[in-house]
PDB file of C-alpha atoms and ligand atoms in Angstrom:
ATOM      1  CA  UNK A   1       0.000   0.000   0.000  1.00 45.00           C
ATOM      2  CA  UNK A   2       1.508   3.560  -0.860  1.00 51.00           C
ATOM      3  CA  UNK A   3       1.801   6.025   2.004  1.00 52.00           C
ATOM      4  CA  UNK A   4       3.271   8.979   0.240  1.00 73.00           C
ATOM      5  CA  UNK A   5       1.435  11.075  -2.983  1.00 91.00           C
ATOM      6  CA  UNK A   6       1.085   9.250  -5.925  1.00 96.00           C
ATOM      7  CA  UNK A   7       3.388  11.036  -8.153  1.00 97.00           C
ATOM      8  CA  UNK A   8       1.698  10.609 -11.497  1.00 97.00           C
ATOM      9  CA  UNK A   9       4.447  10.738 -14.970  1.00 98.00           C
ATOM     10  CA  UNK A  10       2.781  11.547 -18.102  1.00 97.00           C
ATOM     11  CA  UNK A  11       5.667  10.401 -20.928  1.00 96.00           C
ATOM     12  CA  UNK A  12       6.054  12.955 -23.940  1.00 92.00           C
ATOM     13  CA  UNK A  13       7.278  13.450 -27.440  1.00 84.00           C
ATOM     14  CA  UNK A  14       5.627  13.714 -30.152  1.00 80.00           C
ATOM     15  CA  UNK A  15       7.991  12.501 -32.073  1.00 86.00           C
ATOM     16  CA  UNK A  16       6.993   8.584 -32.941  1.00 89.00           C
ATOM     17  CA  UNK A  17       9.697   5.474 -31.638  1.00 93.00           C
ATOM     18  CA  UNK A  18      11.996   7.712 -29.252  1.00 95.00           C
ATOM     19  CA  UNK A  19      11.243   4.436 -26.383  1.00 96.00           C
ATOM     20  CA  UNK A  20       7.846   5.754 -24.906  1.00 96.00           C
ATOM     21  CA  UNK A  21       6.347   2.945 -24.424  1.00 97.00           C
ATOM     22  CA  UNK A  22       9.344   0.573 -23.726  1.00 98.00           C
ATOM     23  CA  UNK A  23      10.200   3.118 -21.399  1.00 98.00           C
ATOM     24  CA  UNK A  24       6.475   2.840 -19.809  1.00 98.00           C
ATOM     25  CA  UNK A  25       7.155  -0.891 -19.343  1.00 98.00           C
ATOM     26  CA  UNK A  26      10.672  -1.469 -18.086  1.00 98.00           C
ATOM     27  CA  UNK A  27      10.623   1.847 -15.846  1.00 98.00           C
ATOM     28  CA  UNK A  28       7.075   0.286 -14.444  1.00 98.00           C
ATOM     29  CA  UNK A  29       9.131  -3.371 -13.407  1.00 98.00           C
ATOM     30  CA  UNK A  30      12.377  -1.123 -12.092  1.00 98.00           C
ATOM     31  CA  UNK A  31      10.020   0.847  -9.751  1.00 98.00           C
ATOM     32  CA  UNK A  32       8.213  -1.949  -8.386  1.00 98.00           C
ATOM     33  CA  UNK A  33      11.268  -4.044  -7.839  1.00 95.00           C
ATOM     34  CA  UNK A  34      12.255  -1.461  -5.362  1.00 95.00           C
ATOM     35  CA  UNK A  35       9.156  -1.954  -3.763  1.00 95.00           C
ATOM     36  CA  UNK A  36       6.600   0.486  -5.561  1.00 97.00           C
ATOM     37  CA  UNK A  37       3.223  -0.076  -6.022  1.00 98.00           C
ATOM     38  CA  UNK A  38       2.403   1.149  -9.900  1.00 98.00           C
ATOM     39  CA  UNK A  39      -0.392   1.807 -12.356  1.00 98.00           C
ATOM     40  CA  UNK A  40       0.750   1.901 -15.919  1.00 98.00           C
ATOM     41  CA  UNK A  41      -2.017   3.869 -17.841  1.00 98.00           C
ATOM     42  CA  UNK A  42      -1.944   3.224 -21.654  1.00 98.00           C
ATOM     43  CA  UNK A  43      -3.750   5.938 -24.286  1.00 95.00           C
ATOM     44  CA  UNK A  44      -1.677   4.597 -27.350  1.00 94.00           C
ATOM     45  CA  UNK A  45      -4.131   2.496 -29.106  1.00 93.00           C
ATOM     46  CA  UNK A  46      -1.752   0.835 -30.838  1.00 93.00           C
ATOM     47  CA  UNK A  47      -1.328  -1.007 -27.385  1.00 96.00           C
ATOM     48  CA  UNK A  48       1.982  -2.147 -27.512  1.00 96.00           C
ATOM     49  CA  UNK A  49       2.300  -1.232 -23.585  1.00 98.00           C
ATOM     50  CA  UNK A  50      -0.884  -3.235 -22.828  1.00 98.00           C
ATOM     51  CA  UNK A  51      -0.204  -6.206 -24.476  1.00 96.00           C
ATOM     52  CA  UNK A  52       3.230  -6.531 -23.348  1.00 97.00           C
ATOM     53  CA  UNK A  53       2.493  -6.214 -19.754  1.00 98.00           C
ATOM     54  CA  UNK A  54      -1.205  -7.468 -19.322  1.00 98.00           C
ATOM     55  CA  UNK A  55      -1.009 -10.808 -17.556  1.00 98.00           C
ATOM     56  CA  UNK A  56      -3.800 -12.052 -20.146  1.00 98.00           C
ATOM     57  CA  UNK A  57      -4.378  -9.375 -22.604  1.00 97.00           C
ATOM     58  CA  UNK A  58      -6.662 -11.500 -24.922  1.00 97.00           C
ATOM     59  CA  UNK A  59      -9.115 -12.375 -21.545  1.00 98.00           C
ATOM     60  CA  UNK A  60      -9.075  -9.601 -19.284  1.00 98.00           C
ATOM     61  CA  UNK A  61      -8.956  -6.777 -21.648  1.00 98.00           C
ATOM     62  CA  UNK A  62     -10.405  -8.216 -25.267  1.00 97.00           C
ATOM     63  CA  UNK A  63     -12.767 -10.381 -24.075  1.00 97.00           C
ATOM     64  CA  UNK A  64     -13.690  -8.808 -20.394  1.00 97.00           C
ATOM     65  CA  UNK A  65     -13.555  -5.242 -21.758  1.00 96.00           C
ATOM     66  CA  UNK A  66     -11.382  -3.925 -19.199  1.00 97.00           C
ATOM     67  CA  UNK A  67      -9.797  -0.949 -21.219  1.00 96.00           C
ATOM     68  CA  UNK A  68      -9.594   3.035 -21.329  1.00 94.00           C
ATOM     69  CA  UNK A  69     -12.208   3.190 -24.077  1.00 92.00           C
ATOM     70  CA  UNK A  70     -15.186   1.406 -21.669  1.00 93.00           C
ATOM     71  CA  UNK A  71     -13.648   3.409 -18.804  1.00 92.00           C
ATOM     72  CA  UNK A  72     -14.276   6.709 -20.881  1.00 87.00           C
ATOM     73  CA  UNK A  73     -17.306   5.553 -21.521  1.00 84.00           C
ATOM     74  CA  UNK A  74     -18.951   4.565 -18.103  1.00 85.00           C
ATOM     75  CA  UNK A  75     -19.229   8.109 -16.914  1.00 75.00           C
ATOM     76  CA  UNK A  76     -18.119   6.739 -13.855  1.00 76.00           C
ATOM     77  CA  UNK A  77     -15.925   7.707 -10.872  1.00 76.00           C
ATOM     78  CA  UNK A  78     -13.349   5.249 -10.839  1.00 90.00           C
ATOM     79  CA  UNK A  79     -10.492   3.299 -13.019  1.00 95.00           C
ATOM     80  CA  UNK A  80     -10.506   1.036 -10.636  1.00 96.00           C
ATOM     81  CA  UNK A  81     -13.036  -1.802 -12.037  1.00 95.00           C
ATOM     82  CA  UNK A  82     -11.154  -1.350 -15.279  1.00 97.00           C
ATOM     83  CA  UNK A  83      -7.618  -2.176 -14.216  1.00 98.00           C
ATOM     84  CA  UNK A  84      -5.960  -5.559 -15.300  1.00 98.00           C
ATOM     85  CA  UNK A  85      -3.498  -7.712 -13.432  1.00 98.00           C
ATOM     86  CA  UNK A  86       0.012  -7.803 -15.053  1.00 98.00           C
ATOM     87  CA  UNK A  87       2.952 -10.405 -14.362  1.00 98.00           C
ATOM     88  CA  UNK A  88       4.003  -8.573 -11.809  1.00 98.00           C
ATOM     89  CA  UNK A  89       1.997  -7.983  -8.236  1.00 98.00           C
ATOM     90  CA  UNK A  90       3.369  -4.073  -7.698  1.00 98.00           C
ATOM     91  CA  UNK A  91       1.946  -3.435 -11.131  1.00 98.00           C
ATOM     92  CA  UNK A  92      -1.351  -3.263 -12.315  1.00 98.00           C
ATOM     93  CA  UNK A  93      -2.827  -1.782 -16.033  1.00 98.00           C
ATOM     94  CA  UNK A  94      -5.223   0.483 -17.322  1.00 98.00           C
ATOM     95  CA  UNK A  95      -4.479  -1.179 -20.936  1.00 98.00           C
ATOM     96  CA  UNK A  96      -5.892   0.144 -24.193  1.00 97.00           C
ATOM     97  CA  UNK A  97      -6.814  -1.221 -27.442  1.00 96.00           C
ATOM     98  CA  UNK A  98      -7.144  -0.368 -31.069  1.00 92.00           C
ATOM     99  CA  UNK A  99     -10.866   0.474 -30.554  1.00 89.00           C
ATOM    100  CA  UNK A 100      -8.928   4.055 -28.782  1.00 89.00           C
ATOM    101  CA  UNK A 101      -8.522   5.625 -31.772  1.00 84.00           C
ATOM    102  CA  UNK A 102     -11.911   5.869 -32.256  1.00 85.00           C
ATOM    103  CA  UNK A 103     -12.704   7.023 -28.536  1.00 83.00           C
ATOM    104  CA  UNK A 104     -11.378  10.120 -28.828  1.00 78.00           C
ATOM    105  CA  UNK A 105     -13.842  11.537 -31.365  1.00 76.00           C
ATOM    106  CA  UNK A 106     -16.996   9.744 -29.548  1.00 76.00           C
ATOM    107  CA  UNK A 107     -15.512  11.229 -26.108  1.00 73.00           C
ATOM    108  CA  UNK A 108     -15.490  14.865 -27.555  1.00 68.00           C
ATOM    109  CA  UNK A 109     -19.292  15.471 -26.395  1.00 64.00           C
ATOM    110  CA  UNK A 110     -17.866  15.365 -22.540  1.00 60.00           C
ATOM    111  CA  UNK A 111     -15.218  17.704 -23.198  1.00 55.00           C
ATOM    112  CA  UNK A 112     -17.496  19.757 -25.580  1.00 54.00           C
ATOM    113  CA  UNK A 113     -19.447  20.354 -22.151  1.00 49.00           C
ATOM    114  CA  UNK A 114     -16.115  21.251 -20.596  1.00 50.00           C
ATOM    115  CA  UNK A 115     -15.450  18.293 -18.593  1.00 53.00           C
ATOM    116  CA  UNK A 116     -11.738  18.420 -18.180  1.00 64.00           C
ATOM    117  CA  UNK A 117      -9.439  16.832 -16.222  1.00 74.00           C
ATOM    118  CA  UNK A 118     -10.584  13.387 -16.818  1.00 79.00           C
ATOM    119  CA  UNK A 119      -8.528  11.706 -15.299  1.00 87.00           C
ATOM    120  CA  UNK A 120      -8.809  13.465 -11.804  1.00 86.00           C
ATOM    121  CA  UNK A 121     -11.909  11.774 -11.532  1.00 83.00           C
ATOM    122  CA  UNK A 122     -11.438   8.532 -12.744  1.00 90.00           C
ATOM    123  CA  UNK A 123      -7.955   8.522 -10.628  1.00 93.00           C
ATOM    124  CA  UNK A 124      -9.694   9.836  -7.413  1.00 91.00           C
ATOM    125  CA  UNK A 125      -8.407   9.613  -3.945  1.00 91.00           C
ATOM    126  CA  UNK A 126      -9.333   5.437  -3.279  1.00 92.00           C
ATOM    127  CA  UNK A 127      -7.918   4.712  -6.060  1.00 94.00           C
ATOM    128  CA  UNK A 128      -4.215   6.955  -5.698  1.00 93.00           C
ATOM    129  CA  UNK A 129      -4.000   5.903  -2.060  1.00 94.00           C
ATOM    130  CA  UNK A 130      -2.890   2.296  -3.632  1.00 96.00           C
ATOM    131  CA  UNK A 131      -0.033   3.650  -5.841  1.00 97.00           C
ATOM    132  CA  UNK A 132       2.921   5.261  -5.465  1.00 97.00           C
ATOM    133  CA  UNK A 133       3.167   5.620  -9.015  1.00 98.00           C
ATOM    134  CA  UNK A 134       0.815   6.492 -12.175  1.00 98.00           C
ATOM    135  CA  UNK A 135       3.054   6.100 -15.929  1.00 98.00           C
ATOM    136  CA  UNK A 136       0.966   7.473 -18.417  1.00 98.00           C
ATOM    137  CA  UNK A 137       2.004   6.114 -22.232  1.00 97.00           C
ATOM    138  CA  UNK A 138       0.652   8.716 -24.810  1.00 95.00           C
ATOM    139  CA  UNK A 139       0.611   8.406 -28.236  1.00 92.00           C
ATOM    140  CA  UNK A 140       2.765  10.652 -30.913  1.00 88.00           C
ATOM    141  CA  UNK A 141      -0.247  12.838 -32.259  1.00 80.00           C
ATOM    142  CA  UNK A 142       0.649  16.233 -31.065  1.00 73.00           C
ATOM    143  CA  UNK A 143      -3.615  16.868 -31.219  1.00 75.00           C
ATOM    144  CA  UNK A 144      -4.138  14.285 -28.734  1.00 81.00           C
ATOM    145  CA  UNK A 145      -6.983  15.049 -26.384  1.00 83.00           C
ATOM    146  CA  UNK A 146      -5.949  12.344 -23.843  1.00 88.00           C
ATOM    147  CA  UNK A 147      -2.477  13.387 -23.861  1.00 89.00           C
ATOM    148  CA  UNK A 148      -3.815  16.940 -22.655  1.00 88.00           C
ATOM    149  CA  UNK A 149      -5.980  15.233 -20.494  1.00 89.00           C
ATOM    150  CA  UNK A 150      -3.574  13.290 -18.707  1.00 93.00           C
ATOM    151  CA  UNK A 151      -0.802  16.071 -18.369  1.00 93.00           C
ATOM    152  CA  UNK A 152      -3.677  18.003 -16.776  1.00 92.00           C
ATOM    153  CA  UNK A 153      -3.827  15.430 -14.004  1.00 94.00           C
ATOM    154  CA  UNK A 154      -0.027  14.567 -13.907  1.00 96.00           C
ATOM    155  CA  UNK A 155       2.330  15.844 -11.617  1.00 96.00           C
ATOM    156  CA  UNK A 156       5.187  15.493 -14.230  1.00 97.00           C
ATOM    157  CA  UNK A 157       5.878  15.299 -17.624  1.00 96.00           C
ATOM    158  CA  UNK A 158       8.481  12.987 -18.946  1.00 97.00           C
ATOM    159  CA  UNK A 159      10.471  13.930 -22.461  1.00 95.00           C
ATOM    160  CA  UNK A 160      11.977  10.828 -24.063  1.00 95.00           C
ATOM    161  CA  UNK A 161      14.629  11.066 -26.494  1.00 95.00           C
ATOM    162  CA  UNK A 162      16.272   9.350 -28.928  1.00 95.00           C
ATOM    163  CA  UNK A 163      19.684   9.893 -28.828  1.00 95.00           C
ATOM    164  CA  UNK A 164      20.523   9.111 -32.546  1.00 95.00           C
ATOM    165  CA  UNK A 165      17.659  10.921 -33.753  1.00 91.00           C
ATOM    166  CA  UNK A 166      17.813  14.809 -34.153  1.00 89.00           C
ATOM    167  CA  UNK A 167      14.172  15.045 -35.342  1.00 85.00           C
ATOM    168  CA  UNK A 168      13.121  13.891 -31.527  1.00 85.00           C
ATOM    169  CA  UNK A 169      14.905  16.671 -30.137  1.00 86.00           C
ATOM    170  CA  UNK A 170      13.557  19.216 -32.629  1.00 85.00           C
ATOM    171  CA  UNK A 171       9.633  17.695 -31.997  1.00 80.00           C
ATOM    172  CA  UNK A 172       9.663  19.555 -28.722  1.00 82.00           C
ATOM    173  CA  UNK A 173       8.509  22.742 -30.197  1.00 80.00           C
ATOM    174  CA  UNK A 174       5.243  21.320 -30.379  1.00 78.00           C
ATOM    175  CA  UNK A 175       5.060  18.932 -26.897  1.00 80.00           C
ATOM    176  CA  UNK A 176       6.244  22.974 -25.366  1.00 84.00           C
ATOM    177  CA  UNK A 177       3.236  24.597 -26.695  1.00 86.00           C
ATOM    178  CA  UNK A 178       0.630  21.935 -25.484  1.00 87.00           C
ATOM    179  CA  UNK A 179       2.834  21.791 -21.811  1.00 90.00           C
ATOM    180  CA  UNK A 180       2.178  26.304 -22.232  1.00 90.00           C
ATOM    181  CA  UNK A 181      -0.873  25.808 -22.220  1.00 89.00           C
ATOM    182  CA  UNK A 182      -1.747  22.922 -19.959  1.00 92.00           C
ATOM    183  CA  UNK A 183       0.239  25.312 -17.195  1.00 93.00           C
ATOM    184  CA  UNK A 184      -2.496  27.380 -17.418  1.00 92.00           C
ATOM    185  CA  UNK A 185      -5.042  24.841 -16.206  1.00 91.00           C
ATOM    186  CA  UNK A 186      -2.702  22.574 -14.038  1.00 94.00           C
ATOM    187  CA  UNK A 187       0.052  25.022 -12.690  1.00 94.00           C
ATOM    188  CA  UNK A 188       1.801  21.997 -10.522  1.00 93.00           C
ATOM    189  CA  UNK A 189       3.325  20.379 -13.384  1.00 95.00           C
ATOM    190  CA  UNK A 190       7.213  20.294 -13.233  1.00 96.00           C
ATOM    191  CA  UNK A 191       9.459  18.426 -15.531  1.00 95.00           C
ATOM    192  CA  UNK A 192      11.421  15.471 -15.138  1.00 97.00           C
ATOM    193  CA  UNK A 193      14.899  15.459 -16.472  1.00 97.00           C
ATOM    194  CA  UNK A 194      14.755  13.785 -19.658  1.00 96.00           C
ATOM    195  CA  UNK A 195      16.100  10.436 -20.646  1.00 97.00           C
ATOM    196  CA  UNK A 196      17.996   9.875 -23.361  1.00 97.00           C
ATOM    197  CA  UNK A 197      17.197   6.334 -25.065  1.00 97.00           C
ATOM    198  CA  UNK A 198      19.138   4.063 -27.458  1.00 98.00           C
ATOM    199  CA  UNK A 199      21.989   6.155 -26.371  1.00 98.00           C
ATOM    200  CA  UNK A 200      24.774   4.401 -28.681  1.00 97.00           C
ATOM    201  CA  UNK A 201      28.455   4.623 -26.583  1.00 94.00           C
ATOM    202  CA  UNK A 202      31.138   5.942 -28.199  1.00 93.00           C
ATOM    203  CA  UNK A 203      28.946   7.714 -30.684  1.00 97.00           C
ATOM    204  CA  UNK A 204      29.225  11.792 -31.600  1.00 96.00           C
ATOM    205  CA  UNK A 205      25.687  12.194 -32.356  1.00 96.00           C
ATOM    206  CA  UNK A 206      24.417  10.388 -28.790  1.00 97.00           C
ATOM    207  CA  UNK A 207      26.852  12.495 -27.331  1.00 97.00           C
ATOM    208  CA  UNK A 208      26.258  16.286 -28.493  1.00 95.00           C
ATOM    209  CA  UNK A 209      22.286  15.476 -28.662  1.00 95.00           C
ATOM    210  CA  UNK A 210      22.642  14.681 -24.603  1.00 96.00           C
ATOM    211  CA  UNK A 211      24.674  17.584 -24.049  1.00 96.00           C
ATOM    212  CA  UNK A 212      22.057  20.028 -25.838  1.00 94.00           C
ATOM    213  CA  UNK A 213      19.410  18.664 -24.109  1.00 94.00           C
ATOM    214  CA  UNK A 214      20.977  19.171 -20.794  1.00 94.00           C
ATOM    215  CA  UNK A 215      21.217  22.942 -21.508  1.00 93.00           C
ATOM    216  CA  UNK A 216      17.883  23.535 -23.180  1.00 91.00           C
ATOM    217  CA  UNK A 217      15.781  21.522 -20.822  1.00 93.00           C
ATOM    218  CA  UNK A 218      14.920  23.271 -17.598  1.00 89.00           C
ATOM    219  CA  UNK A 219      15.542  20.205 -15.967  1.00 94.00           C
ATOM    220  CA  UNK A 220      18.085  18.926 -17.608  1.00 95.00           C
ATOM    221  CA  UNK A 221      18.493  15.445 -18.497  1.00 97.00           C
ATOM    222  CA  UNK A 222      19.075  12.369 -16.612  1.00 98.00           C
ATOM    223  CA  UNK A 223      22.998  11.397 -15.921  1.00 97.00           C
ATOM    224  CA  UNK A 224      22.118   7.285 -16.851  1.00 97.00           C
ATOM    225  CA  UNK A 225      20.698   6.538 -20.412  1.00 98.00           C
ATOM    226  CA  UNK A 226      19.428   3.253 -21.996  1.00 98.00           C
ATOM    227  CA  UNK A 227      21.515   2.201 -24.002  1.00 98.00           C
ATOM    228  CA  UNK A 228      21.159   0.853 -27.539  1.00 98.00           C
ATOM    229  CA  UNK A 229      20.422  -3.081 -27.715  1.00 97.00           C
ATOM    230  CA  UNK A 230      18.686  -5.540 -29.845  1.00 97.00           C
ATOM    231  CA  UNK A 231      17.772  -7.180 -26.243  1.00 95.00           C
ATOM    232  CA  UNK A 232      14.598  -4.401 -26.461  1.00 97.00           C
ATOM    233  CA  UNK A 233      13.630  -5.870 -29.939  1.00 97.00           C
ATOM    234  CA  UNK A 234      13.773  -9.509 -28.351  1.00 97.00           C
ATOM    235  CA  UNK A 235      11.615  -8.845 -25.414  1.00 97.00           C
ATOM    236  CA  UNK A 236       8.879  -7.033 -27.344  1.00 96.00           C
ATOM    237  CA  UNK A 237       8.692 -10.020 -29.776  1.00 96.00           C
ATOM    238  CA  UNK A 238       8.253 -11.839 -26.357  1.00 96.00           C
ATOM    239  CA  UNK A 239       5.837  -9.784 -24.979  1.00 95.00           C
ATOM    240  CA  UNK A 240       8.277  -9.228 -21.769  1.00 96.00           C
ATOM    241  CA  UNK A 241       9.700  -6.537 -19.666  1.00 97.00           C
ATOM    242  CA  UNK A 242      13.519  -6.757 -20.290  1.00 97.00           C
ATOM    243  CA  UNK A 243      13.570  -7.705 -16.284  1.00 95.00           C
ATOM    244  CA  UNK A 244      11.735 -10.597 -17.553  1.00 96.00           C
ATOM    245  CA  UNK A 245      13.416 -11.522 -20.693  1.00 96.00           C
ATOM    246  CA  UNK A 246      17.199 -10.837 -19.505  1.00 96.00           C
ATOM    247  CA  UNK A 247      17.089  -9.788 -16.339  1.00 92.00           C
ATOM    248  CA  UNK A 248      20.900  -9.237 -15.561  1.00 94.00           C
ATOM    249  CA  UNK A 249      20.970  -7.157 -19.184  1.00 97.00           C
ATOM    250  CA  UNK A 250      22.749  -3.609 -19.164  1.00 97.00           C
ATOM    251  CA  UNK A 251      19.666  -1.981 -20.507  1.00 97.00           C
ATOM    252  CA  UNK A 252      17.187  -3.532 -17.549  1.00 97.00           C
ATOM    253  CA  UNK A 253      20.454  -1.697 -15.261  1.00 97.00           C
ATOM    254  CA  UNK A 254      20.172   1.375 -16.879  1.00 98.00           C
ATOM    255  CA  UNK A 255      16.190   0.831 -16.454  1.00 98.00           C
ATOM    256  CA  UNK A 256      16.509   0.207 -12.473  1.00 98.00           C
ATOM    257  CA  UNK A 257      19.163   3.447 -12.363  1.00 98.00           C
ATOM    258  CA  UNK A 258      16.823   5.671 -13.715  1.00 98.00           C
ATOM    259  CA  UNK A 259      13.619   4.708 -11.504  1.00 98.00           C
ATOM    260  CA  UNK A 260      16.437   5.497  -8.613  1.00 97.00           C
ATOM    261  CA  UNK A 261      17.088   8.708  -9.818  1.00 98.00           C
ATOM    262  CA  UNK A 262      13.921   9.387 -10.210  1.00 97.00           C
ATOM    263  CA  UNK A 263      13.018   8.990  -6.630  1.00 96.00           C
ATOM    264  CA  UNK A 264      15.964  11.477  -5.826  1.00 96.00           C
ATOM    265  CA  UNK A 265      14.600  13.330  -8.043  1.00 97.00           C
ATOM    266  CA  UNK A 266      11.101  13.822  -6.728  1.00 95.00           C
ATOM    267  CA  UNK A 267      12.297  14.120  -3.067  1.00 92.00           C
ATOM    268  CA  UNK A 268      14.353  16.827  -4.001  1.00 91.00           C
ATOM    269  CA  UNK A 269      11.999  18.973  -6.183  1.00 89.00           C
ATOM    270  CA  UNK A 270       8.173  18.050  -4.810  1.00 71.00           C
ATOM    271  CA  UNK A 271       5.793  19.491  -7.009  1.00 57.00           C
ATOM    272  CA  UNK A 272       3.471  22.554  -5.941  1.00 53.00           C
TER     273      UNK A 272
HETATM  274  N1  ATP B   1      17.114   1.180 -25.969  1.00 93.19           N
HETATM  275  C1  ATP B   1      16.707   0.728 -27.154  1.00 93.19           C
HETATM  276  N2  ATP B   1      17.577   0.094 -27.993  1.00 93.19           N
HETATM  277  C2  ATP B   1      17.195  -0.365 -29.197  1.00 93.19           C
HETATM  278  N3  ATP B   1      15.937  -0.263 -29.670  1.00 93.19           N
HETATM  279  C3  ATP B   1      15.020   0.330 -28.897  1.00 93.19           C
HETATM  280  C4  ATP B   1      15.334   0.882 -27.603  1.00 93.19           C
HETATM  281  N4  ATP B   1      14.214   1.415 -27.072  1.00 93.19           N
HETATM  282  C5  ATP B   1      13.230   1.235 -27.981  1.00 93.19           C
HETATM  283  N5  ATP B   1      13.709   0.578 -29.082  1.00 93.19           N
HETATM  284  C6  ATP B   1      12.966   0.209 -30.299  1.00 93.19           C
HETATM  285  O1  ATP B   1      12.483   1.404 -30.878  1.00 93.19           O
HETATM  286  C7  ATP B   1      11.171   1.202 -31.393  1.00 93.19           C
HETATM  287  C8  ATP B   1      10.233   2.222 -30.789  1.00 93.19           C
HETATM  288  O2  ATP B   1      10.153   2.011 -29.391  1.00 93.19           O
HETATM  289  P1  ATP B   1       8.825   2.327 -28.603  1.00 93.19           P
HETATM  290  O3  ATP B   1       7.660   1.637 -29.230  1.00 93.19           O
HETATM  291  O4  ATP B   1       9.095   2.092 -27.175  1.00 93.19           O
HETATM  292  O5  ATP B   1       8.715   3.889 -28.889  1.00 93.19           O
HETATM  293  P2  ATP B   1       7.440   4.838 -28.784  1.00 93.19           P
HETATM  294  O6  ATP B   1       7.980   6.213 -28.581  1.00 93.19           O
HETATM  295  O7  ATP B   1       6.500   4.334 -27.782  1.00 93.19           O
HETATM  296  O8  ATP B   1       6.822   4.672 -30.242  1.00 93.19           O
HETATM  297  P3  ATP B   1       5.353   5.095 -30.769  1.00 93.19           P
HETATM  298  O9  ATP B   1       5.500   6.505 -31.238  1.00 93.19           O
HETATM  299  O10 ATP B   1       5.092   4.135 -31.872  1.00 93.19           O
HETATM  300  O11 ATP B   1       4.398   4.982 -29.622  1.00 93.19           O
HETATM  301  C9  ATP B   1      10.785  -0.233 -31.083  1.00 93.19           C
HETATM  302  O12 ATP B   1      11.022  -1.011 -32.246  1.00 93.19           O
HETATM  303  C10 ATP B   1      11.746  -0.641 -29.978  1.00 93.19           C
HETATM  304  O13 ATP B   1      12.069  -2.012 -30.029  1.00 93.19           O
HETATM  305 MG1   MG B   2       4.441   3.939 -27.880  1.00 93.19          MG
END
């Protein structure tokens, strides 16, 4: 049971395959091997979170209906009958499916009567006191309205980068411009310091790209990265957490590094 705030981590870029979601999953196993209790929320309907960490995707979340998209839709007050048991206890899912991309345009009516914030309600007080943390996967469309909803309910947002790949760094134009304006509505947002992934040793580009995001980003970036590896590749075609797949791996140490740091992190700077 979690007796401190649930810190809730909205994960940003719109810039498609920088490691959000493998990022969602591995960070998820790191922080509850040290003992955290975690919800992983997933608003990508390509699911590639969900069906990698459900414990029976096909069952609980096909067949049972335990998704986002009935949880939007059941006006109610609580994720809580919608979450889905993963492989590991500390974690549990809010997992979504391809039916998502549809939701968005059948949800509009709620926000069209300027019900915002979302996911305040359906993450209210019950169901926080059980978690220590909330990862929320977003998809790469910049004109996502449950990206904005779930930066209005987060505590922090998350930039992922790909180290190799200039065009992540330069997508942040547009993820600054939606974070502007969800200030306006959610002023205790702070940034984490961003992680750089598929960070290639030895290589120039993975080099200057971390070094110009420490300097631009208010919070600068995170000292560990995740390394490049085919190992990721591997455990996605197995449906695993690298903790799962190859436990002892460099990438699930860079993985259990960063969830420490991000602890430090938060006890350091609390947000408002
Ligand atoms: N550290 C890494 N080393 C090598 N490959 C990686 C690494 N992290 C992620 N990948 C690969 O990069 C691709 C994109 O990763 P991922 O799906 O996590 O990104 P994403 O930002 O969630 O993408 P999307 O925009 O599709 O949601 C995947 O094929 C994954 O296997
Ligand atoms: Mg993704």
């Amino acid at each position: 049971m979690a007796t401190k705030k649930t810190q809730i981590i909205t994960l940003v870029c719109n810039k498609g395959g920088v490691g959000r979601s493998t990022t969602a999953i591995n960070i998820a196993w790191s922080l509850a091997n040290k003992k955290c209790n975690v919800l992983v929320c997933d608003l990508d309907a390509q699911a590639n979170t969900s069906s990698s960490l459900a414990k029976n995707y096909q069952e609980d979340v096909i067949e049972d209906g335990r998704h986002v998209t009935n949880l939007l839709k059941s006006y109610g007050d609580s994720a809580t009958d919608y979450l889905v048991d993963t492989r590991n206890p500390n974690i549990k899912l809010l997992a979504s499916t391809l039916m998502l991309d549809n939701t968005e345009g059948e949800i509009k009516s709620l926000l069209d009567l300027n019900i915002f914030k979302l996911f305040d309600h359906f993450f209210n007080r019950k169901l926080k006191s059980e978690y220590d943390f909330i990862i929320i996967d977003t998809p790469p469309q910049k004109s996502s309205i449950l990206t904005l909803n779930a930066l209005l309910t987060s505590n922090w947002y998350w930039y992922v980068l790909s180290a190799e790949d200039q065009w992540s760094l330069d997508a942040r134009i547009v993820s600054d411009k939606i974070i502007q304006d969800v200030r306006k509505l959610n002023p205790k947002i702070k940034p984490l310091p961003v992680l750089m992934t598929k960070f290639v040793n030895g290589s120039s580009q993975s080099v200057e790209m971390k070094k110009v995001a420490a300097s631009e980003f208010k919070a600068g970036v995170f000292k560990t990265t995740i390394g490049y590896s085919s190992i990721i590749s591997k455990s996605h075609s197995n449906r695993k957490s690298i903790r799962e797949f190859s436990s002892g791996h460099r990438v699930a140490k860079n993985y259990d590094s960063v969830a420490m740091a991000i602890n430090r992190y938060i006890s350091k700077v609390k947000p408002a």
